[in-house]
PDB file of C-alpha atoms in Angstrom:
ATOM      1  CA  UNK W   6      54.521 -30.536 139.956  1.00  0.00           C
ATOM      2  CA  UNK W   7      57.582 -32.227 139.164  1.00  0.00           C
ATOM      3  CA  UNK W   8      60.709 -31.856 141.451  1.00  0.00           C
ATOM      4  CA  UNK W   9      64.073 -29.534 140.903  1.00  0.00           C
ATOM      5  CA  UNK W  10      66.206 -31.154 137.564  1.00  0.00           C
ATOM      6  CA  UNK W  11      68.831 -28.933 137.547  1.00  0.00           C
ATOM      7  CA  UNK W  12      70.075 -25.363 138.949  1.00  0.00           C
ATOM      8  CA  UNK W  13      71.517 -22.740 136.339  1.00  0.00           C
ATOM      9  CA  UNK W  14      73.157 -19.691 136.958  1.00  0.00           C
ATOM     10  CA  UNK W  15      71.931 -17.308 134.710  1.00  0.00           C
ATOM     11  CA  UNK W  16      74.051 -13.895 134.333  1.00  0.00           C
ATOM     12  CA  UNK W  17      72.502 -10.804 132.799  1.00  0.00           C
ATOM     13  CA  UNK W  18      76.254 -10.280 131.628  1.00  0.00           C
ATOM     14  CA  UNK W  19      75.300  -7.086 129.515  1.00  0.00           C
ATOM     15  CA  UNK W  20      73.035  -4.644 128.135  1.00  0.00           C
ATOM     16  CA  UNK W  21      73.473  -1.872 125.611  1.00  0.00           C
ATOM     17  CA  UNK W  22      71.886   1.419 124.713  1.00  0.00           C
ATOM     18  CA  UNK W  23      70.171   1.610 127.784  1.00  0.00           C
ATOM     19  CA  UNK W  24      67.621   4.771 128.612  1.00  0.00           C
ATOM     20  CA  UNK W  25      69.114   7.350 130.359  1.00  0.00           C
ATOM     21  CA  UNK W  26      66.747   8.443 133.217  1.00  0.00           C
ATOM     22  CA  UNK W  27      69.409  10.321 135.078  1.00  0.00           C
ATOM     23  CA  UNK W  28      69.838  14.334 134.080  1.00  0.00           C
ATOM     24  CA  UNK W  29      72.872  15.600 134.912  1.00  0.00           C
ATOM     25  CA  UNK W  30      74.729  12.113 134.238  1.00  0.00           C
ATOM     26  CA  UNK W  31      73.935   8.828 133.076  1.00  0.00           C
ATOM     27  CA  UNK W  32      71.576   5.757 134.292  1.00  0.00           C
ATOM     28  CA  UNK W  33      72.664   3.753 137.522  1.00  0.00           C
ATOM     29  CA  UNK W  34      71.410   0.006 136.041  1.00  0.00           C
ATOM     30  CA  UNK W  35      70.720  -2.727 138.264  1.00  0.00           C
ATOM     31  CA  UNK W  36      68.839  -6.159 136.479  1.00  0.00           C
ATOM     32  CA  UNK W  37      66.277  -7.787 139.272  1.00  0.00           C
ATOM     33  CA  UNK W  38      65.108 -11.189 137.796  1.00  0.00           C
ATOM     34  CA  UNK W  39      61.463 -12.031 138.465  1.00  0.00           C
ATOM     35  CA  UNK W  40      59.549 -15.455 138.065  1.00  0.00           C
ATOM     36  CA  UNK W  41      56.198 -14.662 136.292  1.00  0.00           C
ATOM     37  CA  UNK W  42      52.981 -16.899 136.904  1.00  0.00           C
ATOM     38  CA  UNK W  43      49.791 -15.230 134.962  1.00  0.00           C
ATOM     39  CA  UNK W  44      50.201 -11.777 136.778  1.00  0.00           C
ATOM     40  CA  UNK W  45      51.753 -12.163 140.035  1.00  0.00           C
ATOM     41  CA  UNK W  46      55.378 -11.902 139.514  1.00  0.00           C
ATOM     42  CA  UNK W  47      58.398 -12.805 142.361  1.00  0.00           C
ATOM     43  CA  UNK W  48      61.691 -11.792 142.202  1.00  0.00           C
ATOM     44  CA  UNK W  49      64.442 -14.326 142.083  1.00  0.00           C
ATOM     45  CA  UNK W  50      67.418 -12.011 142.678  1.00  0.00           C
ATOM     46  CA  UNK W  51      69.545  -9.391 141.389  1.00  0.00           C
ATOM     47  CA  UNK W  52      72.749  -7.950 139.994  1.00  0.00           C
ATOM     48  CA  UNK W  53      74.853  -5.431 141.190  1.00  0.00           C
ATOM     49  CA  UNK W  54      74.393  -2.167 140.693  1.00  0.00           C
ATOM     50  CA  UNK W  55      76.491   0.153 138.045  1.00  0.00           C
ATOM     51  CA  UNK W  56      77.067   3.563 138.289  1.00  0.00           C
ATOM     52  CA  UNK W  57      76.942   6.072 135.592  1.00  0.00           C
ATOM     53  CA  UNK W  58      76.893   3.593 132.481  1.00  0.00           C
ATOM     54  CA  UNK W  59      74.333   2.677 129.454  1.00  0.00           C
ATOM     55  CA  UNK W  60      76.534  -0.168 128.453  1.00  0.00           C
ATOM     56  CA  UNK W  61      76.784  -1.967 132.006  1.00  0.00           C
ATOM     57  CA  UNK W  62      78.187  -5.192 132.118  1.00  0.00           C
ATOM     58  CA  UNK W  63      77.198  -7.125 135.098  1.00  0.00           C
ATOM     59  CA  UNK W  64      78.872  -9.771 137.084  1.00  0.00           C
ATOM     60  CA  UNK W  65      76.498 -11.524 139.860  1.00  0.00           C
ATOM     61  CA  UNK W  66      75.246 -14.843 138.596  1.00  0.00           C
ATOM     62  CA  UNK W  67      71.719 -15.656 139.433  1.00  0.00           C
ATOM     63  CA  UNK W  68      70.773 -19.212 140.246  1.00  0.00           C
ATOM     64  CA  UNK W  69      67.461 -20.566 138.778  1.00  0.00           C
ATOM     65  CA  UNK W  70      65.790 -23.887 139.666  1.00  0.00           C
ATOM     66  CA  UNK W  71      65.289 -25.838 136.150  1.00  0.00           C
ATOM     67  CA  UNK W  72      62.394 -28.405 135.882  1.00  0.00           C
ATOM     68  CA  UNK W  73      62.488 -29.657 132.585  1.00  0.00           C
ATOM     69  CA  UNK W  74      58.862 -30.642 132.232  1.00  0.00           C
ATOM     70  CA  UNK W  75      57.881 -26.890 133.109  1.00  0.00           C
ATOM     71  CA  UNK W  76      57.437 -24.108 130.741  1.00  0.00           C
ATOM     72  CA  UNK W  77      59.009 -21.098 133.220  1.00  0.00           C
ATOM     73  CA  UNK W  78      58.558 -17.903 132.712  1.00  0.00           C
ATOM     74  CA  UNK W  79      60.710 -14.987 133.414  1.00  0.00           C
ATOM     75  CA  UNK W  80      61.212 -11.331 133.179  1.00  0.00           C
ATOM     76  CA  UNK W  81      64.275  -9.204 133.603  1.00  0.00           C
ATOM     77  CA  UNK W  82      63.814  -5.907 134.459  1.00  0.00           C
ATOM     78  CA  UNK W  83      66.679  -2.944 134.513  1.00  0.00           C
ATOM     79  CA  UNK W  84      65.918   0.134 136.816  1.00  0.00           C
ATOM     80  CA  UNK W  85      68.091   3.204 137.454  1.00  0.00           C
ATOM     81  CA  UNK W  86      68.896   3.383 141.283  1.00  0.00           C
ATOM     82  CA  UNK W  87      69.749   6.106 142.755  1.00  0.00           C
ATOM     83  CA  UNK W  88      68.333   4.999 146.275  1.00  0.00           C
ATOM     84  CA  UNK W  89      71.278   3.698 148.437  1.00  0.00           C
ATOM     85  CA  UNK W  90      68.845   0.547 149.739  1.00  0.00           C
ATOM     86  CA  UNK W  91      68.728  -0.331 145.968  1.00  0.00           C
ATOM     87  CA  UNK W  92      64.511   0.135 146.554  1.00  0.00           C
ATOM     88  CA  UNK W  93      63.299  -0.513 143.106  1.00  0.00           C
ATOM     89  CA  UNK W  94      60.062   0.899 143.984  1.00  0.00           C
ATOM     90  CA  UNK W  95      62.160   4.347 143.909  1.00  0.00           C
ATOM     91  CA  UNK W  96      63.548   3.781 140.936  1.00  0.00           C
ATOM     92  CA  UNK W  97      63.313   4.560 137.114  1.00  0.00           C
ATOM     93  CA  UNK W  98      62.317   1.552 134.955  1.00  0.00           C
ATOM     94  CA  UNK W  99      64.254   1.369 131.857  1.00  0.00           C
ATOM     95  CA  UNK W 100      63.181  -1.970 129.804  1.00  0.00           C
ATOM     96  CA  UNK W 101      61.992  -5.013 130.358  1.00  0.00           C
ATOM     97  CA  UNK W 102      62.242  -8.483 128.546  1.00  0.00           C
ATOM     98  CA  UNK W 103      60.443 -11.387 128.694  1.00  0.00           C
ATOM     99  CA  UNK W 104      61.208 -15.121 128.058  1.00  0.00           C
ATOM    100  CA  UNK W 105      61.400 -18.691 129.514  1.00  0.00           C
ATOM    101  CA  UNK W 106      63.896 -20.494 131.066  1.00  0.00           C
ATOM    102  CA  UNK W 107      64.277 -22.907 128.216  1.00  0.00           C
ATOM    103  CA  UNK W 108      64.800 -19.845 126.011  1.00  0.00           C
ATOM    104  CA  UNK W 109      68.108 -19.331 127.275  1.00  0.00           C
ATOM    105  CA  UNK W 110      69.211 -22.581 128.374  1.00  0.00           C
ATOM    106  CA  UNK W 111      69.250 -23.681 124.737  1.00  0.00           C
ATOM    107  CA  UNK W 112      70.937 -20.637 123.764  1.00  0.00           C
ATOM    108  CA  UNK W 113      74.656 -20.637 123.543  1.00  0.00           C
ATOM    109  CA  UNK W 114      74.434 -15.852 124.250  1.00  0.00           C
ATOM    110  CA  UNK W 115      70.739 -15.124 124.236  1.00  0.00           C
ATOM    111  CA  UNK W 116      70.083 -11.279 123.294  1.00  0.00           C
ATOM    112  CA  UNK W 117      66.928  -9.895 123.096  1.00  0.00           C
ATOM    113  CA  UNK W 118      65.550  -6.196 122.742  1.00  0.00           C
ATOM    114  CA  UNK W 119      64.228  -4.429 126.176  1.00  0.00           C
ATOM    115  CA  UNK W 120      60.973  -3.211 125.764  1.00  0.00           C
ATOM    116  CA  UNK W 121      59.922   0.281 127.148  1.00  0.00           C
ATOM    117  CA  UNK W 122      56.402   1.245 127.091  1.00  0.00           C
ATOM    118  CA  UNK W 123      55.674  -0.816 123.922  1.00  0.00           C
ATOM    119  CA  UNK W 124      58.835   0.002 122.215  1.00  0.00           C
ATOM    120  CA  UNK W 125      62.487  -1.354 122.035  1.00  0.00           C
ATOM    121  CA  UNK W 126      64.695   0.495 124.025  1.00  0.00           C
ATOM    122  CA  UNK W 127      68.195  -1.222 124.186  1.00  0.00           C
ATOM    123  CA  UNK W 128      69.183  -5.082 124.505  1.00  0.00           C
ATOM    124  CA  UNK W 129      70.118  -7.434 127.236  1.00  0.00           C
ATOM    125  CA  UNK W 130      72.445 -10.423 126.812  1.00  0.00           C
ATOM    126  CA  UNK W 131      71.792 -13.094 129.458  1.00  0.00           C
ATOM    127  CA  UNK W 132      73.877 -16.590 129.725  1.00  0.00           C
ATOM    128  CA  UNK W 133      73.162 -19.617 131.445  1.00  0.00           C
ATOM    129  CA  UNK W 134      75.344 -22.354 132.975  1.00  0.00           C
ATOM    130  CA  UNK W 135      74.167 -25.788 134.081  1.00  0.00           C
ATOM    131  CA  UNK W 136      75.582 -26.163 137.791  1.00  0.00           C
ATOM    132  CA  UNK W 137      77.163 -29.488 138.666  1.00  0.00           C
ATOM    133  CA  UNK W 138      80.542 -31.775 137.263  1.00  0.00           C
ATOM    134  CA  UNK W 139      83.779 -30.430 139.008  1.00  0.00           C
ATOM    135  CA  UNK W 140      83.865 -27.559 140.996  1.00  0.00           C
ATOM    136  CA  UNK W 141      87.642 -26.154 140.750  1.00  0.00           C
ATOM    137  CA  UNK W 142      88.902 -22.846 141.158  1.00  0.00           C
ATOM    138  CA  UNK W 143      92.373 -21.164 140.169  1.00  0.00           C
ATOM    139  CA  UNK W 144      94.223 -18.644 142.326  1.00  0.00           C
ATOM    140  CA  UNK W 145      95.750 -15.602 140.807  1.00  0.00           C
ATOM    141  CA  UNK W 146      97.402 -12.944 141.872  1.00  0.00           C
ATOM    142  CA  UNK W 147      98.242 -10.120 139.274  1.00  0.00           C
ATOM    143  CA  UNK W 148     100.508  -6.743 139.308  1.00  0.00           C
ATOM    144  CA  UNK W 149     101.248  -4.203 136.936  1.00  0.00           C
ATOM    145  CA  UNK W 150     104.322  -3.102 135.869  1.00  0.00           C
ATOM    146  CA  UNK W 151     104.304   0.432 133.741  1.00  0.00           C
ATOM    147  CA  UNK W 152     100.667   0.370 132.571  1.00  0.00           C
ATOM    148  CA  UNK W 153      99.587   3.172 129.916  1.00  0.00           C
ATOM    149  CA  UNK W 154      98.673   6.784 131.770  1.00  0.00           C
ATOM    150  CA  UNK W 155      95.191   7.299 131.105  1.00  0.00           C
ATOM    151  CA  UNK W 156      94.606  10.451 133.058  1.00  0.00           C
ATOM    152  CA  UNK W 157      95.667  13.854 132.386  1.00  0.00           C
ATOM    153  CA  UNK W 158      96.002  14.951 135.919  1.00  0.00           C
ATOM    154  CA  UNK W 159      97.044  11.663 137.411  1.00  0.00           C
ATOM    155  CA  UNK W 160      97.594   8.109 137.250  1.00  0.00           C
ATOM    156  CA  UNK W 161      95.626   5.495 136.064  1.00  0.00           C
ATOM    157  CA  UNK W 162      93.317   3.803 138.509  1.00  0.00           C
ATOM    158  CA  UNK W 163      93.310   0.534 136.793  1.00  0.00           C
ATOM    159  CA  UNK W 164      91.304  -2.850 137.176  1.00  0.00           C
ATOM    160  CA  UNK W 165      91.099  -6.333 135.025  1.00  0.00           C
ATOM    161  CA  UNK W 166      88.150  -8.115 133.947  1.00  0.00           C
ATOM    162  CA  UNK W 167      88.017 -11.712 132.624  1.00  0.00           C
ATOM    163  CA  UNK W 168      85.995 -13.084 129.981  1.00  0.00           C
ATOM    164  CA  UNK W 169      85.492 -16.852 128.511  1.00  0.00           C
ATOM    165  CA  UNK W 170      84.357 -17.146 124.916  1.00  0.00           C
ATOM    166  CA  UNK W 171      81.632 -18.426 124.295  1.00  0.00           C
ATOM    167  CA  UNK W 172      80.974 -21.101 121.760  1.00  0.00           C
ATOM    168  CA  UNK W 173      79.340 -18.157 118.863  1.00  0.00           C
ATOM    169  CA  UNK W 174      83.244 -16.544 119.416  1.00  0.00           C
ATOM    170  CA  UNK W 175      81.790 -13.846 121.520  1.00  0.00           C
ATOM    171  CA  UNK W 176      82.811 -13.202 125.170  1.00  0.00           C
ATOM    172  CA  UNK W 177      81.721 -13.173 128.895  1.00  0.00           C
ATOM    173  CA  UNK W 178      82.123 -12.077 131.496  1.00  0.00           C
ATOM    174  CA  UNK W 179      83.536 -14.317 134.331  1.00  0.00           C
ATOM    175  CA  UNK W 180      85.408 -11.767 136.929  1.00  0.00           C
ATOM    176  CA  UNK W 181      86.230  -7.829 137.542  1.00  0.00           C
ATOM    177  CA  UNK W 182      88.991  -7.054 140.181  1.00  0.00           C
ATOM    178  CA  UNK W 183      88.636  -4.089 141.986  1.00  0.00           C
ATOM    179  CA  UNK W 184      90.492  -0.992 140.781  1.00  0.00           C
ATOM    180  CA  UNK W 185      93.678   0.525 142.106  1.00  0.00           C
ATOM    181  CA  UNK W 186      93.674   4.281 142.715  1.00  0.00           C
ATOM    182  CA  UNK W 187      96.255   6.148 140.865  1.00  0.00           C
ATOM    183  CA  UNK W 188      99.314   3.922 139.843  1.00  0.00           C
ATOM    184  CA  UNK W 189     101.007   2.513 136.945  1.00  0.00           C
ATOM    185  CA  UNK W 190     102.133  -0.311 138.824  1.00  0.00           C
ATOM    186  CA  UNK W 191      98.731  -1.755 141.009  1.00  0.00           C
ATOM    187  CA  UNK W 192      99.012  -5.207 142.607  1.00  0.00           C
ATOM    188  CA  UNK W 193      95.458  -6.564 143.312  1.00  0.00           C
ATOM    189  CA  UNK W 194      94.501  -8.722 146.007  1.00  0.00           C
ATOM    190  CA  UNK W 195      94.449 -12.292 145.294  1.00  0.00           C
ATOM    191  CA  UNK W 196      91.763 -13.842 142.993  1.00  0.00           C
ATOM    192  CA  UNK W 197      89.874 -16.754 143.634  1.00  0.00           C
ATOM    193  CA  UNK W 198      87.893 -17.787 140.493  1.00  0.00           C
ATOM    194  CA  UNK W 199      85.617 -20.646 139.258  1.00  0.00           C
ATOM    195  CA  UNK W 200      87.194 -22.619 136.752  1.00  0.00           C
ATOM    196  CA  UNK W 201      83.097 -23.083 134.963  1.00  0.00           C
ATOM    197  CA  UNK W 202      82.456 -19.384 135.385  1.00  0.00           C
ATOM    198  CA  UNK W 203      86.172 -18.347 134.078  1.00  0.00           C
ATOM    199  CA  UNK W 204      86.343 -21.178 130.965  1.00  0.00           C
ATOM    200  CA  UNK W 205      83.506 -23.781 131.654  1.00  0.00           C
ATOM    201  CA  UNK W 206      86.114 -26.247 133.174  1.00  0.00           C
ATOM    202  CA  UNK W 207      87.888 -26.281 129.648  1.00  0.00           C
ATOM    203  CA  UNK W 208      91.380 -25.291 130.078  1.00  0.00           C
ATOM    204  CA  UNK W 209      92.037 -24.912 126.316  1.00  0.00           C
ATOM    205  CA  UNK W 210      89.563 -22.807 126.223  1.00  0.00           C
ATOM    206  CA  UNK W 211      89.999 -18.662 125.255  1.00  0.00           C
ATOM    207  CA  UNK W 212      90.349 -16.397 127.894  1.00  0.00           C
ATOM    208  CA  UNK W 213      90.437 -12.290 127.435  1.00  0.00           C
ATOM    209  CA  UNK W 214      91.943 -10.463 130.215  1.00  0.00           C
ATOM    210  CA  UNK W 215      91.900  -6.556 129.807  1.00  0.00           C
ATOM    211  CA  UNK W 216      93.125  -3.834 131.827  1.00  0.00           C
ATOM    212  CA  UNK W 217      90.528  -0.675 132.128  1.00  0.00           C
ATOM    213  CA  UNK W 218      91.665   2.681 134.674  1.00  0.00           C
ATOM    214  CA  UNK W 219      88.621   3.034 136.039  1.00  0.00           C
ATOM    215  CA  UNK W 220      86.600   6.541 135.821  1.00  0.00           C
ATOM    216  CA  UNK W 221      83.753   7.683 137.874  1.00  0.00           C
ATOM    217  CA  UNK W 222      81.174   8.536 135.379  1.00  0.00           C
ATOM    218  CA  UNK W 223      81.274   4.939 134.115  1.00  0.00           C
ATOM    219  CA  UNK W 224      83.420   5.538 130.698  1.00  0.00           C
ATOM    220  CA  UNK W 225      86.374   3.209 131.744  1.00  0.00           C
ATOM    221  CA  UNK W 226      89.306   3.803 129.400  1.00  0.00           C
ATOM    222  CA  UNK W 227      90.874   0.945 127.952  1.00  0.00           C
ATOM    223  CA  UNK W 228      94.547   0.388 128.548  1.00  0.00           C
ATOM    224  CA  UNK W 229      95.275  -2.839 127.270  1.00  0.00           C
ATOM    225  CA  UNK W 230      94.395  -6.523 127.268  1.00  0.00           C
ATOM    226  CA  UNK W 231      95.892 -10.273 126.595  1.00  0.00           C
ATOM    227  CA  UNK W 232      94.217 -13.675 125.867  1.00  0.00           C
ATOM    228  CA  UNK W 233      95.605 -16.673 127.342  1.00  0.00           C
ATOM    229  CA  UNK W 234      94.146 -19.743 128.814  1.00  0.00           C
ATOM    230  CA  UNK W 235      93.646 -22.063 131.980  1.00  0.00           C
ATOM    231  CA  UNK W 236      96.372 -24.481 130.973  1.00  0.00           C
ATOM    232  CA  UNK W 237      98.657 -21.720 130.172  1.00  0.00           C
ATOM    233  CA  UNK W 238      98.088 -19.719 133.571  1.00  0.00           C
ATOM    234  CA  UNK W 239      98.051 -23.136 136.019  1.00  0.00           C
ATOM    235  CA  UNK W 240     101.196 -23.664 134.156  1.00  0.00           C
ATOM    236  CA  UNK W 241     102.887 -20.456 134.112  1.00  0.00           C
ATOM    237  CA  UNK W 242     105.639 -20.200 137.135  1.00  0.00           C
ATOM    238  CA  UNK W 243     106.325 -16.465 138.798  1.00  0.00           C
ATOM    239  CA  UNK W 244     106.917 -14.072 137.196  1.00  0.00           C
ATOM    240  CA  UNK W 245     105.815 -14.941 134.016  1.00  0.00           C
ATOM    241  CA  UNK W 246     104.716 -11.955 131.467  1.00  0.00           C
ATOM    242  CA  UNK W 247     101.448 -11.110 129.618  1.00  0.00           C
ATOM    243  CA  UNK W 248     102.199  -8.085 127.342  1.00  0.00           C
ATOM    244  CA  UNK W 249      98.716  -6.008 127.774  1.00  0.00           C
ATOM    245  CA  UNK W 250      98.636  -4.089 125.071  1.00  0.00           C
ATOM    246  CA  UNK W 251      95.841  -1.723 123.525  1.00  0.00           C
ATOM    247  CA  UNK W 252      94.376  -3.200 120.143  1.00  0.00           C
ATOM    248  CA  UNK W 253      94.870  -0.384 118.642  1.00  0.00           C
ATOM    249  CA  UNK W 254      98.592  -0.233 119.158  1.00  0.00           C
ATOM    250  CA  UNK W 255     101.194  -2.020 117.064  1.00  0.00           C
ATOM    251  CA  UNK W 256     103.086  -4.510 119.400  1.00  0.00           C
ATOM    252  CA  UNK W 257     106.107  -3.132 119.983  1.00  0.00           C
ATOM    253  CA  UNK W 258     108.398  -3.103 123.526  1.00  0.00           C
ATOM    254  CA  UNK W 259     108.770   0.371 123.881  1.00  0.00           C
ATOM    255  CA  UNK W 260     105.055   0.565 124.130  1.00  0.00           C
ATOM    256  CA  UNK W 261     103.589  -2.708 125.831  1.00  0.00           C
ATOM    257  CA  UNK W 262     102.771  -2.963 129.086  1.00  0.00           C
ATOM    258  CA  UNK W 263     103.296  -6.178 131.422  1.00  0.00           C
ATOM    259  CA  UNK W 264     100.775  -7.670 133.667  1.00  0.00           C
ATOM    260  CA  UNK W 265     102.605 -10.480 135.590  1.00  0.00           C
ATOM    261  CA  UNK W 266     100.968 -12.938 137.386  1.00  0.00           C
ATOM    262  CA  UNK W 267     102.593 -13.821 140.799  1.00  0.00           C
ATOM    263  CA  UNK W 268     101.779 -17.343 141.172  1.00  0.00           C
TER     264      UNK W 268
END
């Protein structure tokens, strides 16, 4: 067989209208990539898993060896975990999909259907990025200052995700903080982040940054969000402003609120 060409993350980065196998709350989806040859199949890796959510967005990359001359074939395969080992033999399947390698390397956001006992059951978008050129990362470290209140009986327990678009104007995601519990004004710890995973070493290229407060049964409440770019952030000194504001709000001061990166 012919040697390794190339190594590509791939990143299950979301599904949608997953099946909910859960009954007094939603599915707990984790993705576990398998290498198929005729029957036997042998898993590759696996995402993390989210709680409580049909819409999961995932953030673990997956690295797959790439031999061009080969015809590989894959499987991803969402379960509902509710075992604290993450045991997939415990768990609920709920969709599979089939493809090869090529299939999404040649695909700028390749979405496919899950299938669930002969029928479609929800979608998966998967992404792949060819490993190699410059490996780079930017530092960032991020506050808050007077984010939106998105609880009625407390504060908002807010987190940021990153996402790069993609060449087809849609967007990926590249990095999730961890959340801050109940504050308007969180400072998270500092970030170090790929420069291919956040904008595929491009630093003209788009960057959404949005501001969730985090909730327990998975429905994260949008507060806000910004676009901006690598050149802008390497460039920006401290205490420069991003006004985060919620797309459904006009921009206006009284309203916006102000993530500031502390470079």
């Amino acid at each position: 067989s012919s040697g390794i060409n190339a190594e590509w993350p791939l990143r299950p980065g979301s599904c949608e209208g997953l099946r909910d196998a859960d009954v007094f709350s939603k599915s707990d989806p984790i993705c576990v990539l398998y290498s198929l040859d005729g029957n036997r199949k042998r898993e590759i890796g696996r995402t993390e898993r989210i709680d409580d959510n049909l819409n999961p967005k995932f953030q673990k990359q997956i690295t797959v060896d790439y031999h061009f001359e080969e015809v590989q074939r894959l499987a991803f395969y969402l379960f509902d975990i509710d075992d604290k080992n993450n045991d997939v033999s415990k768990a609920d399947f709920l969709g599979k999909c089939e493809c090869t390698l090529g299939q999404i390397v040649s695909s700028s956001n390749f979405k496919r259907p899950l299938d669930y006992q002969g029928r479609n059951y929800g979608s998966i978008s998967i992404q792949a990025q060819e490993q190699g050129g410059m490996q780079k990362s930017v530092k960032l470290t991020l506050k808050g200052v007077k984010l939106d209140k998105k609880d009625w009986f407390g504060k908002s327990d807010p987190f940021l995700e990153f996402h790069r678009q993609l060449l087809d104007g849609s967007y990926a995601l590249a990095h999730r903080t961890e959340y801050i519990k109940n504050t308007l004004n969180p400072r998270w710890k500092p970030m170090k982040i790929n420069t291919r995973r956040l904008c595929d070493n491009n630093p003209d290229t788009v960057i959404r940054v949005e501001c969730f407060d985090w909730n327990s049964n998975g429905s994260h409440d949008l507060i806000g969000e910004f676009y901006t770019t690598l050149a802008e952030l390497e460039q920006s000194s401290a205490g420069k402003t991003f006004s985060c504001v919620h797309p459904k709000k006009e921009k206006s001061t009284d309203c916006d609120s102000a993530l500031i990166p502390l470079l």
